[in-house]
mmCIF file of C-alpha atoms in Angstrom:
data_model
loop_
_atom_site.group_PDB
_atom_site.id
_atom_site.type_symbol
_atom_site.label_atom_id
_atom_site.label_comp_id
_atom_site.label_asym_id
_atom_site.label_seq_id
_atom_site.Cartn_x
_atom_site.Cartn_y
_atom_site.Cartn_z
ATOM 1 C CA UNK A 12 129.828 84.363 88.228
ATOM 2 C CA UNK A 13 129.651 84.350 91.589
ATOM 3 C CA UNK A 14 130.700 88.435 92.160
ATOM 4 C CA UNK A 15 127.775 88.727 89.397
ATOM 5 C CA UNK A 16 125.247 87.595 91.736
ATOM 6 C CA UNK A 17 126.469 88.842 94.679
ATOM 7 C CA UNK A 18 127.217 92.204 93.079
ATOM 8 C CA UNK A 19 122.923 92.327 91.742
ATOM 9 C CA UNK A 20 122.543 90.930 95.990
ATOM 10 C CA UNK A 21 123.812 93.595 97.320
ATOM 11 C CA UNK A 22 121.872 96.179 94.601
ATOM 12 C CA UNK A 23 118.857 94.626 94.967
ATOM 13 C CA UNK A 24 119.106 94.474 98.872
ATOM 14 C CA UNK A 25 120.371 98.455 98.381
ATOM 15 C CA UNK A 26 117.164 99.674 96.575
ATOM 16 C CA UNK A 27 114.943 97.879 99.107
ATOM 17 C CA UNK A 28 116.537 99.145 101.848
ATOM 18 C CA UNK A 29 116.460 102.769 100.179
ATOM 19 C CA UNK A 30 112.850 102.420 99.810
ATOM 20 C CA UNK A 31 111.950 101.741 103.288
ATOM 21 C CA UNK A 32 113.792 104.658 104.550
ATOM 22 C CA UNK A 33 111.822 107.138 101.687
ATOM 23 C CA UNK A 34 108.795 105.647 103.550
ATOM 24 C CA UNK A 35 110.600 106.822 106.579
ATOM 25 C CA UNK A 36 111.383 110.064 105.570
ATOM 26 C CA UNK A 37 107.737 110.559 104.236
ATOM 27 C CA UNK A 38 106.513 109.849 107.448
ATOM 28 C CA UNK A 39 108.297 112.870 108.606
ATOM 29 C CA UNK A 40 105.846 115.055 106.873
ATOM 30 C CA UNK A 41 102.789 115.976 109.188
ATOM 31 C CA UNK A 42 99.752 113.696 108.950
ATOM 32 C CA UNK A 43 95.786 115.325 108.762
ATOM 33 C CA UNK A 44 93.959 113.841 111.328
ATOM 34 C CA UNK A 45 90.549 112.872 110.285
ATOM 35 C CA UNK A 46 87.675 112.464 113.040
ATOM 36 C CA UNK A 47 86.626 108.902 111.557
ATOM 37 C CA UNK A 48 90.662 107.331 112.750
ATOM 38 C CA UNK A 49 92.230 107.576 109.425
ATOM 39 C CA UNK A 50 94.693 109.843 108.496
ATOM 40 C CA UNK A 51 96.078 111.579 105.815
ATOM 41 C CA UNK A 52 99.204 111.226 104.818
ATOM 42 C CA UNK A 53 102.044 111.184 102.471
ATOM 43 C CA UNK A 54 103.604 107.480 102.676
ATOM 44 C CA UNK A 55 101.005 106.181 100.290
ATOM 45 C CA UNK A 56 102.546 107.595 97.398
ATOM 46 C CA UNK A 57 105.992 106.113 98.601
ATOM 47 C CA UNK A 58 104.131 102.085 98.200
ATOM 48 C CA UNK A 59 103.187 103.708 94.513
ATOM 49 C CA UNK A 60 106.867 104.625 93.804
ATOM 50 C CA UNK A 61 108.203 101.240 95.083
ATOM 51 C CA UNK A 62 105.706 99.247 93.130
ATOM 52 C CA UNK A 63 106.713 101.314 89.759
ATOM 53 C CA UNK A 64 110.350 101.760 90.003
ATOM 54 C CA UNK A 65 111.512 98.516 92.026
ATOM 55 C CA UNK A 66 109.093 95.821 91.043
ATOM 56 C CA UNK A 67 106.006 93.366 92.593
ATOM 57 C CA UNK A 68 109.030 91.695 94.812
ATOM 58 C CA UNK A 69 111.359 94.470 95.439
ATOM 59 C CA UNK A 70 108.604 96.364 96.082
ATOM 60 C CA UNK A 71 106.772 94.268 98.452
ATOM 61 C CA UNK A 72 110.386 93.393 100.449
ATOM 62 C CA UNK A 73 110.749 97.594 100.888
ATOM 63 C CA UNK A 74 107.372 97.725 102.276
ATOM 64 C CA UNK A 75 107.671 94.747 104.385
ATOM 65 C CA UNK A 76 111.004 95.867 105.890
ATOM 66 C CA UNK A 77 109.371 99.613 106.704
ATOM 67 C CA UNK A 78 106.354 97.443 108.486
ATOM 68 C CA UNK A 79 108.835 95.310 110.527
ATOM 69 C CA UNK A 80 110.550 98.283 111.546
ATOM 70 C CA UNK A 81 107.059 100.272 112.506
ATOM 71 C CA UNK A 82 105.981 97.091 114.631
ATOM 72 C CA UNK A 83 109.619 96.496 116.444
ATOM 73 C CA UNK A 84 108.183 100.059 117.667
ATOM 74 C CA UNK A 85 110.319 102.832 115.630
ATOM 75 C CA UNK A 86 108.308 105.622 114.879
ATOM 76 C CA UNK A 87 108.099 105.693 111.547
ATOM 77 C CA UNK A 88 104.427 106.356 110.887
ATOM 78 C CA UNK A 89 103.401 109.464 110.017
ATOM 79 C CA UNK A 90 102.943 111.823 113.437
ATOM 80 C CA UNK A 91 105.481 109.442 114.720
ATOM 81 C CA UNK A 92 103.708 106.387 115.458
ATOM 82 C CA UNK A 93 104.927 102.782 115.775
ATOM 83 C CA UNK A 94 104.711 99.937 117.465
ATOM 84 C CA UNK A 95 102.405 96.908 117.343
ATOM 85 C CA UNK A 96 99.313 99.400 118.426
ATOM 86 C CA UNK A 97 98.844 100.493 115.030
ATOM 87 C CA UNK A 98 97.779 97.440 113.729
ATOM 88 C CA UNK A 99 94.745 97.279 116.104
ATOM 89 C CA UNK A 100 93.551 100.834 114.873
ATOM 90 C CA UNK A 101 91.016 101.254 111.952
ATOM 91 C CA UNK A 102 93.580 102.426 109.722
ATOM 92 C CA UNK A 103 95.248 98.979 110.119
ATOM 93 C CA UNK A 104 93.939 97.668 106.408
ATOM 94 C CA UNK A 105 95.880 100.500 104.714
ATOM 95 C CA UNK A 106 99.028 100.260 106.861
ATOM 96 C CA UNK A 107 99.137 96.214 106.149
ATOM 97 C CA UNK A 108 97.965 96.763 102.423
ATOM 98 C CA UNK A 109 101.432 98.479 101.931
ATOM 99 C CA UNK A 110 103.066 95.620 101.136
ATOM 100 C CA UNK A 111 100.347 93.708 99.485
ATOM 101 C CA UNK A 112 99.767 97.223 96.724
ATOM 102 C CA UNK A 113 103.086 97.613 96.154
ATOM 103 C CA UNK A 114 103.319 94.107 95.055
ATOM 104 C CA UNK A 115 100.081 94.729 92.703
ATOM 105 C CA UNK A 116 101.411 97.940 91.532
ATOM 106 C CA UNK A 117 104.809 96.733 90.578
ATOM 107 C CA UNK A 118 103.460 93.505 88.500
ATOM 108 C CA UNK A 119 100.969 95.493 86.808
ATOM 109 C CA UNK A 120 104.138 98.069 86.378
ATOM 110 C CA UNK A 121 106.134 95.269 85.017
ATOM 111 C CA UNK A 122 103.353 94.190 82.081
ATOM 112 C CA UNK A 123 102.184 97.467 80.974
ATOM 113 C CA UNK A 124 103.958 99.295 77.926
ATOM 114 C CA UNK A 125 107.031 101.075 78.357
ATOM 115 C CA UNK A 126 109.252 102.987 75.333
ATOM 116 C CA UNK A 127 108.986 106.725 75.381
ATOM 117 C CA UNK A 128 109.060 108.415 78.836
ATOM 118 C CA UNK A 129 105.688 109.849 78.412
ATOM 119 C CA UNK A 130 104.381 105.909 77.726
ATOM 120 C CA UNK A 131 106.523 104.664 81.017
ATOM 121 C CA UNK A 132 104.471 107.584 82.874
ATOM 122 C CA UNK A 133 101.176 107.071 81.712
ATOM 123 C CA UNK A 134 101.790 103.076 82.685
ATOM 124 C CA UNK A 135 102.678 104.170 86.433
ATOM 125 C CA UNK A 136 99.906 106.442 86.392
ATOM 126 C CA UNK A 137 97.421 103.523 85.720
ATOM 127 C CA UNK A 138 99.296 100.808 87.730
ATOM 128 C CA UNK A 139 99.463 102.978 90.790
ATOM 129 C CA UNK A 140 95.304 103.929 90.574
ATOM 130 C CA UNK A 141 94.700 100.597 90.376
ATOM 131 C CA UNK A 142 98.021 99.078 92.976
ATOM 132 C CA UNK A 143 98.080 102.096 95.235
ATOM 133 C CA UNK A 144 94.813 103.310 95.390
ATOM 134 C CA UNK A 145 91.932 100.657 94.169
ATOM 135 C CA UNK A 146 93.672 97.677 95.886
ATOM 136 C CA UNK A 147 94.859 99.790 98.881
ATOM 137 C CA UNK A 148 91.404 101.488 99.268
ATOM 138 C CA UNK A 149 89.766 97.779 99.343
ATOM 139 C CA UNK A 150 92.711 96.782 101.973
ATOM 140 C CA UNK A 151 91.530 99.836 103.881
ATOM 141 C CA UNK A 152 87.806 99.240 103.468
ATOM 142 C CA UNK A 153 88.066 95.489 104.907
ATOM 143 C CA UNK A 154 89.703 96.642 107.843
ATOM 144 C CA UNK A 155 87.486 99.451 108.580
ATOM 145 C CA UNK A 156 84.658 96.969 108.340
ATOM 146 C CA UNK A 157 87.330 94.190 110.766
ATOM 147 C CA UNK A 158 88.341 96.385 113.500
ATOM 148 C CA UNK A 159 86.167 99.020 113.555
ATOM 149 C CA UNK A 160 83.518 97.226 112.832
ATOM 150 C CA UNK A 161 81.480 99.193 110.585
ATOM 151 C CA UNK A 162 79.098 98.198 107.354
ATOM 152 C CA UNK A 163 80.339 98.542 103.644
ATOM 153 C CA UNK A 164 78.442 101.517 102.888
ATOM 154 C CA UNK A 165 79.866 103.697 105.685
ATOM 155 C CA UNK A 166 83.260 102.408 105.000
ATOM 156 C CA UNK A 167 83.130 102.924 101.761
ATOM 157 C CA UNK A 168 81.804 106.775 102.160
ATOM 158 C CA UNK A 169 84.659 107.286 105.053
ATOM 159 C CA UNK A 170 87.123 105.631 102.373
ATOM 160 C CA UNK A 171 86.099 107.868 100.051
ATOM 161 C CA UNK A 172 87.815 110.960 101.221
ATOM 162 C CA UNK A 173 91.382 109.833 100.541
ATOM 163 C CA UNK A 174 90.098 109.644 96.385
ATOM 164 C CA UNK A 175 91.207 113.118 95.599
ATOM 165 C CA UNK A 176 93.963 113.065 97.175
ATOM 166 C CA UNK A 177 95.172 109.734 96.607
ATOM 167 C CA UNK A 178 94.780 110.622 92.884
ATOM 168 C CA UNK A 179 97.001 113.529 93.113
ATOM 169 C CA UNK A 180 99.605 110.973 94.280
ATOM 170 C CA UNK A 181 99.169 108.967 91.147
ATOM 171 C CA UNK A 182 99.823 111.683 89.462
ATOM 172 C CA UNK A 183 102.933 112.893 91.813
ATOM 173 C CA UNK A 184 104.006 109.288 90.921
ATOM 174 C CA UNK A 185 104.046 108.976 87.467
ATOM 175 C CA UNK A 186 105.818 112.581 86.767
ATOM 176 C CA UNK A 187 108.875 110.858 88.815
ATOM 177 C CA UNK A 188 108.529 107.753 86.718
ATOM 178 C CA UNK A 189 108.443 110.040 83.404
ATOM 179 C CA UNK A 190 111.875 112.100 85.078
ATOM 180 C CA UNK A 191 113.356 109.161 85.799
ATOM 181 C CA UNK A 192 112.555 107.345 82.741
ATOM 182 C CA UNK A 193 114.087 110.368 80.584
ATOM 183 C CA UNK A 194 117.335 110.486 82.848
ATOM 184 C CA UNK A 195 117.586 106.766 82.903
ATOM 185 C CA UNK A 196 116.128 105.121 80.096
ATOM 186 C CA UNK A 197 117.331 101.406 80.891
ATOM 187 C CA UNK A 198 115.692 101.822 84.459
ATOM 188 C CA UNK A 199 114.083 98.650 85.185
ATOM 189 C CA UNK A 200 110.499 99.996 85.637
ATOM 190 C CA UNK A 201 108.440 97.305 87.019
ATOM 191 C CA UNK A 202 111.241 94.950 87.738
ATOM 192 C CA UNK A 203 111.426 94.071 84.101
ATOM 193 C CA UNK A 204 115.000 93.277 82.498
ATOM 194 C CA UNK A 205 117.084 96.757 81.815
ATOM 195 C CA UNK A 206 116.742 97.242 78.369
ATOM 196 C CA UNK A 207 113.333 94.856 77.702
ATOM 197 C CA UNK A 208 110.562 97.454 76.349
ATOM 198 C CA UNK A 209 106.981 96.375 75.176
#
């Protein structure tokens, strides 16, 4: 009993650990500076994929391990940033909302239908839009309004240029979930229990 639990530990510890270093290697790819302090870049879809494939507290562990590591100063960001200096910036309410969506997207993961791998998909598509991009955007929004002190209605308009793109990443995310879903059809999307489908 004991090597049971020990043995789903050390694979639950594993997957976490695996997802903060994809968030790593995403930050590799070049960010797109935008004049208003936010940029664009790739790790976003990385809190979609933990949220869908690991679960609200897997999930939320992975991103909270790959903002530990950014704040003990490794660069990690995107454009190579780290350190507790990119909390202060106005792209601080994404960057602490990574945690928070992937813990959204991963519950909302966990309750909507599964079965076929085009039903899996369409359930990642819809609980990262509303996980990784409608809860993330209002993460983003607050802080924008916090530390850079601006009123909703800008914020909101500045916010809106990471829509289309953010989209295309719910999108990116639920074609993995449907490959991964046809390869592995037991994968515990969500979190839930390997084999439980609704």
């Amino acid at each position: 009993m004991t090597t049971a639990v020990s043995r789903k530990a050390s694979h639950s510890m594993a997957l976490v650990a695996l997802f903060a270093a994809l968030m790593a290697v995403m930050g590799l790819i070049p960010k797109i500076d935008l004049p208003m302090g936010v940029p664009i870049t790739l790790q976003s879809l990385g809190v979609m994929l933990a949220g869908c494939l690991l679960g609200a507290r897997r999930g939320l562990q992975a991103m909270l391990l790959f903002l530990a590591a950014v704040a003990a100063g490794l660069p990690l960001l995107a454009g190579g940033r780290g350190g507790l200096g990119v909390f202060m910036v106005p792209s601080a309410g994404y960057l602490v909302g990574y945690a928070l969506a992937a813990g959204v997207t991963g519950a909302l993961m966990r309750v909507l239908p599964h079965g076929t791998p085009r039903r899996t998909a369409l359930s990642a598509f819809i609980a990262s839009l509303l996980g990784g991009l409608v809860f993330l955007h209002a993460m983003g929004i607050a802080g924008l309004m916090l530390l850079a002190q601006m009123p909703l209605d800008k914020a909101i308009m500045i916010d809106l240029a990471f829509v289309p793109g953010d989209l295309a990443k719910c999108v990116l995310c639920a074609l993995v979930v449907h490959t991964v879903a046809r390869a592995l059809p037991d994968w515990p999307f969500g979190g839930r229990e390997r084999g439980v489908k609704v």
